[in-house]
Amino acid sequence: MATHKVSRTIDVDAPASVVFDIIAPPPRHSEIDGSGSVGGPTFGPDRLGPGARFGVDMRMFGVPYRMSNEVVEFEEGRLLVWKTKGPQRWGYELRALPDGGTRVRETFDYSRGPSFFYALTGFPRKNAEAIEQTLLRLREIAEAENRG
């Protein structure tokens, strides 16, 4: 049975606070985006929190559009999940590791919407590839910032 979620995990040699300080500000999302579709923020706070609404300029297949989002799950330093204008959710879960690093899981959850559409168009595979690239970028930036 399909879960209608795409998740990938990476270990980062930096504390969760450093990682969270990268994913919580919407202006940094384009910096870590591995899909090449996220542009700059169009509205919203400088840092996300419970219930925050924010939007970003996006581009898919060369077509620009604007995506509105709302934070639906939030725990400082540990959990950040937002709902898109549709029913889909993107999120990060952080878990401290005994060595001082952080295990980061990024998930795209399309279980609340027309999941057949995503499967037919190949989006689960594309999202998995993008998440893998995003996590690699996030690790590189977090480890560099942690080294100071």
JSON list of C-alpha atoms in Angstrom, two decimals:
[
{"chain": "A", "resi": 1, "resn": "MET", "atom": "CA", "xyz": [0.00, 0.00, 0.00]},
{"chain": "A", "resi": 2, "resn": "ALA", "atom": "CA", "xyz": [1.40, 3.39, -0.95]},
{"chain": "A", "resi": 3, "resn": "THR", "atom": "CA", "xyz": [1.76, 5.98, 1.79]},
{"chain": "A", "resi": 4, "resn": "HIS", "atom": "CA", "xyz": [1.47, 8.94, -0.60]},
{"chain": "A", "resi": 5, "resn": "LYS", "atom": "CA", "xyz": [4.46, 10.54, 1.08]},
{"chain": "A", "resi": 6, "resn": "VAL", "atom": "CA", "xyz": [7.99, 11.07, -0.15]},
{"chain": "A", "resi": 7, "resn": "SER", "atom": "CA", "xyz": [10.64, 11.34, 2.56]},
{"chain": "A", "resi": 8, "resn": "ARG", "atom": "CA", "xyz": [14.40, 11.38, 2.67]},
{"chain": "A", "resi": 9, "resn": "THR", "atom": "CA", "xyz": [16.78, 11.67, 5.61]},
{"chain": "A", "resi": 10, "resn": "ILE", "atom": "CA", "xyz": [20.31, 12.98, 6.03]},
{"chain": "A", "resi": 11, "resn": "ASP", "atom": "CA", "xyz": [22.67, 13.40, 8.98]},
{"chain": "A", "resi": 12, "resn": "VAL", "atom": "CA", "xyz": [24.17, 16.85, 9.41]},
{"chain": "A", "resi": 13, "resn": "ASP", "atom": "CA", "xyz": [27.26, 17.66, 11.47]},
{"chain": "A", "resi": 14, "resn": "ALA", "atom": "CA", "xyz": [25.65, 20.68, 13.11]},
{"chain": "A", "resi": 15, "resn": "PRO", "atom": "CA", "xyz": [23.21, 21.15, 15.99]},
{"chain": "A", "resi": 16, "resn": "ALA", "atom": "CA", "xyz": [19.48, 21.30, 15.30]},
{"chain": "A", "resi": 17, "resn": "SER", "atom": "CA", "xyz": [19.43, 25.01, 16.18]},
{"chain": "A", "resi": 18, "resn": "VAL", "atom": "CA", "xyz": [21.77, 25.77, 13.27]},
{"chain": "A", "resi": 19, "resn": "VAL", "atom": "CA", "xyz": [19.72, 23.66, 10.85]},
{"chain": "A", "resi": 20, "resn": "PHE", "atom": "CA", "xyz": [16.45, 25.20, 12.04]},
{"chain": "A", "resi": 21, "resn": "ASP", "atom": "CA", "xyz": [17.87, 28.69, 11.58]},
{"chain": "A", "resi": 22, "resn": "ILE", "atom": "CA", "xyz": [18.28, 27.82, 7.89]},
{"chain": "A", "resi": 23, "resn": "ILE", "atom": "CA", "xyz": [14.86, 26.27, 7.24]},
{"chain": "A", "resi": 24, "resn": "ALA", "atom": "CA", "xyz": [12.72, 28.65, 9.35]},
{"chain": "A", "resi": 25, "resn": "PRO", "atom": "CA", "xyz": [13.36, 31.87, 7.34]},
{"chain": "A", "resi": 26, "resn": "PRO", "atom": "CA", "xyz": [11.44, 31.75, 4.02]},
{"chain": "A", "resi": 27, "resn": "PRO", "atom": "CA", "xyz": [14.10, 33.89, 2.27]},
{"chain": "A", "resi": 28, "resn": "ARG", "atom": "CA", "xyz": [16.53, 30.97, 2.71]},
{"chain": "A", "resi": 29, "resn": "HIS", "atom": "CA", "xyz": [14.29, 28.38, 1.02]},
{"chain": "A", "resi": 30, "resn": "SER", "atom": "CA", "xyz": [15.60, 29.25, -2.44]},
{"chain": "A", "resi": 31, "resn": "GLU", "atom": "CA", "xyz": [19.14, 28.86, -1.12]},
{"chain": "A", "resi": 32, "resn": "ILE", "atom": "CA", "xyz": [18.60, 25.21, -0.18]},
{"chain": "A", "resi": 33, "resn": "ASP", "atom": "CA", "xyz": [16.04, 24.25, -2.84]},
{"chain": "A", "resi": 34, "resn": "GLY", "atom": "CA", "xyz": [17.19, 21.22, -4.82]},
{"chain": "A", "resi": 35, "resn": "SER", "atom": "CA", "xyz": [14.35, 21.33, -7.34]},
{"chain": "A", "resi": 36, "resn": "GLY", "atom": "CA", "xyz": [15.30, 24.59, -8.99]},
{"chain": "A", "resi": 37, "resn": "SER", "atom": "CA", "xyz": [11.69, 25.74, -8.72]},
{"chain": "A", "resi": 38, "resn": "VAL", "atom": "CA", "xyz": [11.76, 27.95, -5.59]},
{"chain": "A", "resi": 39, "resn": "GLY", "atom": "CA", "xyz": [12.36, 31.64, -6.09]},
{"chain": "A", "resi": 40, "resn": "GLY", "atom": "CA", "xyz": [12.30, 34.48, -3.60]},
{"chain": "A", "resi": 41, "resn": "PRO", "atom": "CA", "xyz": [9.63, 35.05, -0.98]},
{"chain": "A", "resi": 42, "resn": "THR", "atom": "CA", "xyz": [6.75, 37.29, -1.99]},
{"chain": "A", "resi": 43, "resn": "PHE", "atom": "CA", "xyz": [5.14, 37.83, 1.40]},
{"chain": "A", "resi": 44, "resn": "GLY", "atom": "CA", "xyz": [5.30, 36.67, 4.97]},
{"chain": "A", "resi": 45, "resn": "PRO", "atom": "CA", "xyz": [7.46, 36.88, 8.06]},
{"chain": "A", "resi": 46, "resn": "ASP", "atom": "CA", "xyz": [11.24, 36.81, 8.11]},
{"chain": "A", "resi": 47, "resn": "ARG", "atom": "CA", "xyz": [11.03, 33.64, 10.23]},
{"chain": "A", "resi": 48, "resn": "LEU", "atom": "CA", "xyz": [8.26, 31.06, 10.32]},
{"chain": "A", "resi": 49, "resn": "GLY", "atom": "CA", "xyz": [6.30, 30.17, 13.43]},
{"chain": "A", "resi": 50, "resn": "PRO", "atom": "CA", "xyz": [2.95, 28.59, 14.32]},
{"chain": "A", "resi": 51, "resn": "GLY", "atom": "CA", "xyz": [0.23, 29.58, 11.84]},
{"chain": "A", "resi": 52, "resn": "ALA", "atom": "CA", "xyz": [2.54, 31.82, 9.79]},
{"chain": "A", "resi": 53, "resn": "ARG", "atom": "CA", "xyz": [1.47, 32.48, 6.23]},
{"chain": "A", "resi": 54, "resn": "PHE", "atom": "CA", "xyz": [4.06, 32.99, 3.53]},
{"chain": "A", "resi": 55, "resn": "GLY", "atom": "CA", "xyz": [4.35, 32.87, -0.21]},
{"chain": "A", "resi": 56, "resn": "VAL", "atom": "CA", "xyz": [7.11, 32.26, -2.70]},
{"chain": "A", "resi": 57, "resn": "ASP", "atom": "CA", "xyz": [7.60, 32.76, -6.39]},
{"chain": "A", "resi": 58, "resn": "MET", "atom": "CA", "xyz": [7.95, 29.39, -8.11]},
{"chain": "A", "resi": 59, "resn": "ARG", "atom": "CA", "xyz": [8.73, 28.12, -11.57]},
{"chain": "A", "resi": 60, "resn": "MET", "atom": "CA", "xyz": [7.81, 24.73, -12.98]},
{"chain": "A", "resi": 61, "resn": "PHE", "atom": "CA", "xyz": [8.38, 23.65, -16.58]},
{"chain": "A", "resi": 62, "resn": "GLY", "atom": "CA", "xyz": [9.43, 27.25, -17.27]},
{"chain": "A", "resi": 63, "resn": "VAL", "atom": "CA", "xyz": [6.09, 28.62, -16.09]},
{"chain": "A", "resi": 64, "resn": "PRO", "atom": "CA", "xyz": [6.18, 31.11, -13.19]},
{"chain": "A", "resi": 65, "resn": "TYR", "atom": "CA", "xyz": [3.56, 31.01, -10.46]},
{"chain": "A", "resi": 66, "resn": "ARG", "atom": "CA", "xyz": [3.12, 32.07, -6.85]},
{"chain": "A", "resi": 67, "resn": "MET", "atom": "CA", "xyz": [2.57, 29.53, -4.07]},
{"chain": "A", "resi": 68, "resn": "SER", "atom": "CA", "xyz": [0.83, 30.45, -0.80]},
{"chain": "A", "resi": 69, "resn": "ASN", "atom": "CA", "xyz": [1.57, 28.40, 2.31]},
{"chain": "A", "resi": 70, "resn": "GLU", "atom": "CA", "xyz": [0.56, 28.20, 5.95]},
{"chain": "A", "resi": 71, "resn": "VAL", "atom": "CA", "xyz": [2.56, 26.62, 8.78]},
{"chain": "A", "resi": 72, "resn": "VAL", "atom": "CA", "xyz": [0.42, 23.84, 10.27]},
{"chain": "A", "resi": 73, "resn": "GLU", "atom": "CA", "xyz": [2.92, 22.10, 12.56]},
{"chain": "A", "resi": 74, "resn": "PHE", "atom": "CA", "xyz": [5.68, 23.85, 14.44]},
{"chain": "A", "resi": 75, "resn": "GLU", "atom": "CA", "xyz": [8.02, 23.06, 17.29]},
{"chain": "A", "resi": 76, "resn": "GLU", "atom": "CA", "xyz": [11.02, 25.37, 17.56]},
{"chain": "A", "resi": 77, "resn": "GLY", "atom": "CA", "xyz": [14.22, 23.57, 16.67]},
{"chain": "A", "resi": 78, "resn": "ARG", "atom": "CA", "xyz": [12.46, 20.29, 15.87]},
{"chain": "A", "resi": 79, "resn": "LEU", "atom": "CA", "xyz": [9.48, 20.46, 13.50]},
{"chain": "A", "resi": 80, "resn": "LEU", "atom": "CA", "xyz": [8.32, 22.72, 10.66]},
{"chain": "A", "resi": 81, "resn": "VAL", "atom": "CA", "xyz": [5.47, 21.71, 8.32]},
{"chain": "A", "resi": 82, "resn": "TRP", "atom": "CA", "xyz": [3.49, 23.91, 5.97]},
{"chain": "A", "resi": 83, "resn": "LYS", "atom": "CA", "xyz": [0.39, 23.32, 3.90]},
{"chain": "A", "resi": 84, "resn": "THR", "atom": "CA", "xyz": [0.35, 24.58, 0.35]},
{"chain": "A", "resi": 85, "resn": "LYS", "atom": "CA", "xyz": [-2.68, 26.30, -1.16]},
{"chain": "A", "resi": 86, "resn": "GLY", "atom": "CA", "xyz": [-3.83, 22.79, -2.03]},
{"chain": "A", "resi": 87, "resn": "PRO", "atom": "CA", "xyz": [-3.87, 19.96, 0.49]},
{"chain": "A", "resi": 88, "resn": "GLN", "atom": "CA", "xyz": [-0.21, 19.00, 0.13]},
{"chain": "A", "resi": 89, "resn": "ARG", "atom": "CA", "xyz": [2.30, 19.47, 2.93]},
{"chain": "A", "resi": 90, "resn": "TRP", "atom": "CA", "xyz": [6.05, 19.99, 2.98]},
{"chain": "A", "resi": 91, "resn": "GLY", "atom": "CA", "xyz": [8.01, 19.63, 6.16]},
{"chain": "A", "resi": 92, "resn": "TYR", "atom": "CA", "xyz": [11.17, 19.05, 8.11]},
{"chain": "A", "resi": 93, "resn": "GLU", "atom": "CA", "xyz": [11.70, 17.00, 11.24]},
{"chain": "A", "resi": 94, "resn": "LEU", "atom": "CA", "xyz": [14.96, 17.40, 13.16]},
{"chain": "A", "resi": 95, "resn": "ARG", "atom": "CA", "xyz": [16.35, 14.97, 15.71]},
{"chain": "A", "resi": 96, "resn": "ALA", "atom": "CA", "xyz": [19.47, 15.59, 17.77]},
{"chain": "A", "resi": 97, "resn": "LEU", "atom": "CA", "xyz": [22.13, 12.90, 17.45]},
{"chain": "A", "resi": 98, "resn": "PRO", "atom": "CA", "xyz": [24.40, 11.80, 20.34]},
{"chain": "A", "resi": 99, "resn": "ASP", "atom": "CA", "xyz": [27.47, 13.22, 18.56]},
{"chain": "A", "resi": 100, "resn": "GLY", "atom": "CA", "xyz": [25.98, 16.73, 18.48]},
{"chain": "A", "resi": 101, "resn": "GLY", "atom": "CA", "xyz": [24.74, 16.46, 14.92]},
{"chain": "A", "resi": 102, "resn": "THR", "atom": "CA", "xyz": [21.20, 16.39, 13.61]},
{"chain": "A", "resi": 103, "resn": "ARG", "atom": "CA", "xyz": [19.17, 13.87, 11.64]},
{"chain": "A", "resi": 104, "resn": "VAL", "atom": "CA", "xyz": [16.98, 15.80, 9.19]},
{"chain": "A", "resi": 105, "resn": "ARG", "atom": "CA", "xyz": [13.95, 14.30, 7.47]},
{"chain": "A", "resi": 106, "resn": "GLU", "atom": "CA", "xyz": [12.23, 16.23, 4.70]},
{"chain": "A", "resi": 107, "resn": "THR", "atom": "CA", "xyz": [8.79, 15.00, 3.63]},
{"chain": "A", "resi": 108, "resn": "PHE", "atom": "CA", "xyz": [6.37, 15.85, 0.87]},
{"chain": "A", "resi": 109, "resn": "ASP", "atom": "CA", "xyz": [2.93, 14.56, 1.90]},
{"chain": "A", "resi": 110, "resn": "TYR", "atom": "CA", "xyz": [0.40, 14.34, -0.91]},
{"chain": "A", "resi": 111, "resn": "SER", "atom": "CA", "xyz": [-1.96, 11.93, 0.89]},
{"chain": "A", "resi": 112, "resn": "ARG", "atom": "CA", "xyz": [-4.65, 14.58, 1.42]},
{"chain": "A", "resi": 113, "resn": "GLY", "atom": "CA", "xyz": [-5.17, 15.40, -2.25]},
{"chain": "A", "resi": 114, "resn": "PRO", "atom": "CA", "xyz": [-5.55, 13.77, -5.66]},
{"chain": "A", "resi": 115, "resn": "SER", "atom": "CA", "xyz": [-2.72, 11.26, -5.15]},
{"chain": "A", "resi": 116, "resn": "PHE", "atom": "CA", "xyz": [-3.46, 9.53, -8.45]},
{"chain": "A", "resi": 117, "resn": "PHE", "atom": "CA", "xyz": [-2.47, 12.75, -10.26]},
{"chain": "A", "resi": 118, "resn": "TYR", "atom": "CA", "xyz": [0.94, 12.78, -8.58]},
{"chain": "A", "resi": 119, "resn": "ALA", "atom": "CA", "xyz": [1.58, 9.13, -9.32]},
{"chain": "A", "resi": 120, "resn": "LEU", "atom": "CA", "xyz": [0.56, 9.45, -12.98]},
{"chain": "A", "resi": 121, "resn": "THR", "atom": "CA", "xyz": [2.77, 12.50, -13.59]},
{"chain": "A", "resi": 122, "resn": "GLY", "atom": "CA", "xyz": [5.85, 11.02, -11.92]},
{"chain": "A", "resi": 123, "resn": "PHE", "atom": "CA", "xyz": [5.97, 13.66, -9.19]},
{"chain": "A", "resi": 124, "resn": "PRO", "atom": "CA", "xyz": [6.87, 11.21, -6.38]},
{"chain": "A", "resi": 125, "resn": "ARG", "atom": "CA", "xyz": [10.14, 10.35, -8.17]},
{"chain": "A", "resi": 126, "resn": "LYS", "atom": "CA", "xyz": [10.82, 14.00, -9.07]},
{"chain": "A", "resi": 127, "resn": "ASN", "atom": "CA", "xyz": [10.08, 15.12, -5.52]},
{"chain": "A", "resi": 128, "resn": "ALA", "atom": "CA", "xyz": [12.37, 12.42, -4.10]},
{"chain": "A", "resi": 129, "resn": "GLU", "atom": "CA", "xyz": [15.23, 13.61, -6.33]},
{"chain": "A", "resi": 130, "resn": "ALA", "atom": "CA", "xyz": [14.60, 17.24, -5.38]},
{"chain": "A", "resi": 131, "resn": "ILE", "atom": "CA", "xyz": [14.45, 16.40, -1.67]},
{"chain": "A", "resi": 132, "resn": "GLU", "atom": "CA", "xyz": [17.75, 14.53, -1.91]},
{"chain": "A", "resi": 133, "resn": "GLN", "atom": "CA", "xyz": [19.39, 17.56, -3.53]},
{"chain": "A", "resi": 134, "resn": "THR", "atom": "CA", "xyz": [17.81, 19.93, -1.00]},
{"chain": "A", "resi": 135, "resn": "LEU", "atom": "CA", "xyz": [19.11, 17.88, 1.91]},
{"chain": "A", "resi": 136, "resn": "LEU", "atom": "CA", "xyz": [22.62, 17.84, 0.45]},
{"chain": "A", "resi": 137, "resn": "ARG", "atom": "CA", "xyz": [22.54, 21.64, 0.09]},
{"chain": "A", "resi": 138, "resn": "LEU", "atom": "CA", "xyz": [21.11, 22.03, 3.59]},
{"chain": "A", "resi": 139, "resn": "ARG", "atom": "CA", "xyz": [23.88, 19.84, 5.03]},
{"chain": "A", "resi": 140, "resn": "GLU", "atom": "CA", "xyz": [26.60, 21.77, 3.19]},
{"chain": "A", "resi": 141, "resn": "ILE", "atom": "CA", "xyz": [25.29, 25.16, 4.36]},
{"chain": "A", "resi": 142, "resn": "ALA", "atom": "CA", "xyz": [24.59, 24.05, 7.95]},
{"chain": "A", "resi": 143, "resn": "GLU", "atom": "CA", "xyz": [28.00, 22.46, 8.38]},
{"chain": "A", "resi": 144, "resn": "ALA", "atom": "CA", "xyz": [29.73, 25.55, 6.95]},
{"chain": "A", "resi": 145, "resn": "GLU", "atom": "CA", "xyz": [27.73, 27.84, 9.26]},
{"chain": "A", "resi": 146, "resn": "ASN", "atom": "CA", "xyz": [28.44, 25.59, 12.23]},
{"chain": "A", "resi": 147, "resn": "ARG", "atom": "CA", "xyz": [32.19, 25.81, 11.55]},
{"chain": "A", "resi": 148, "resn": "GLY", "atom": "CA", "xyz": [31.78, 29.59, 11.52]}
]
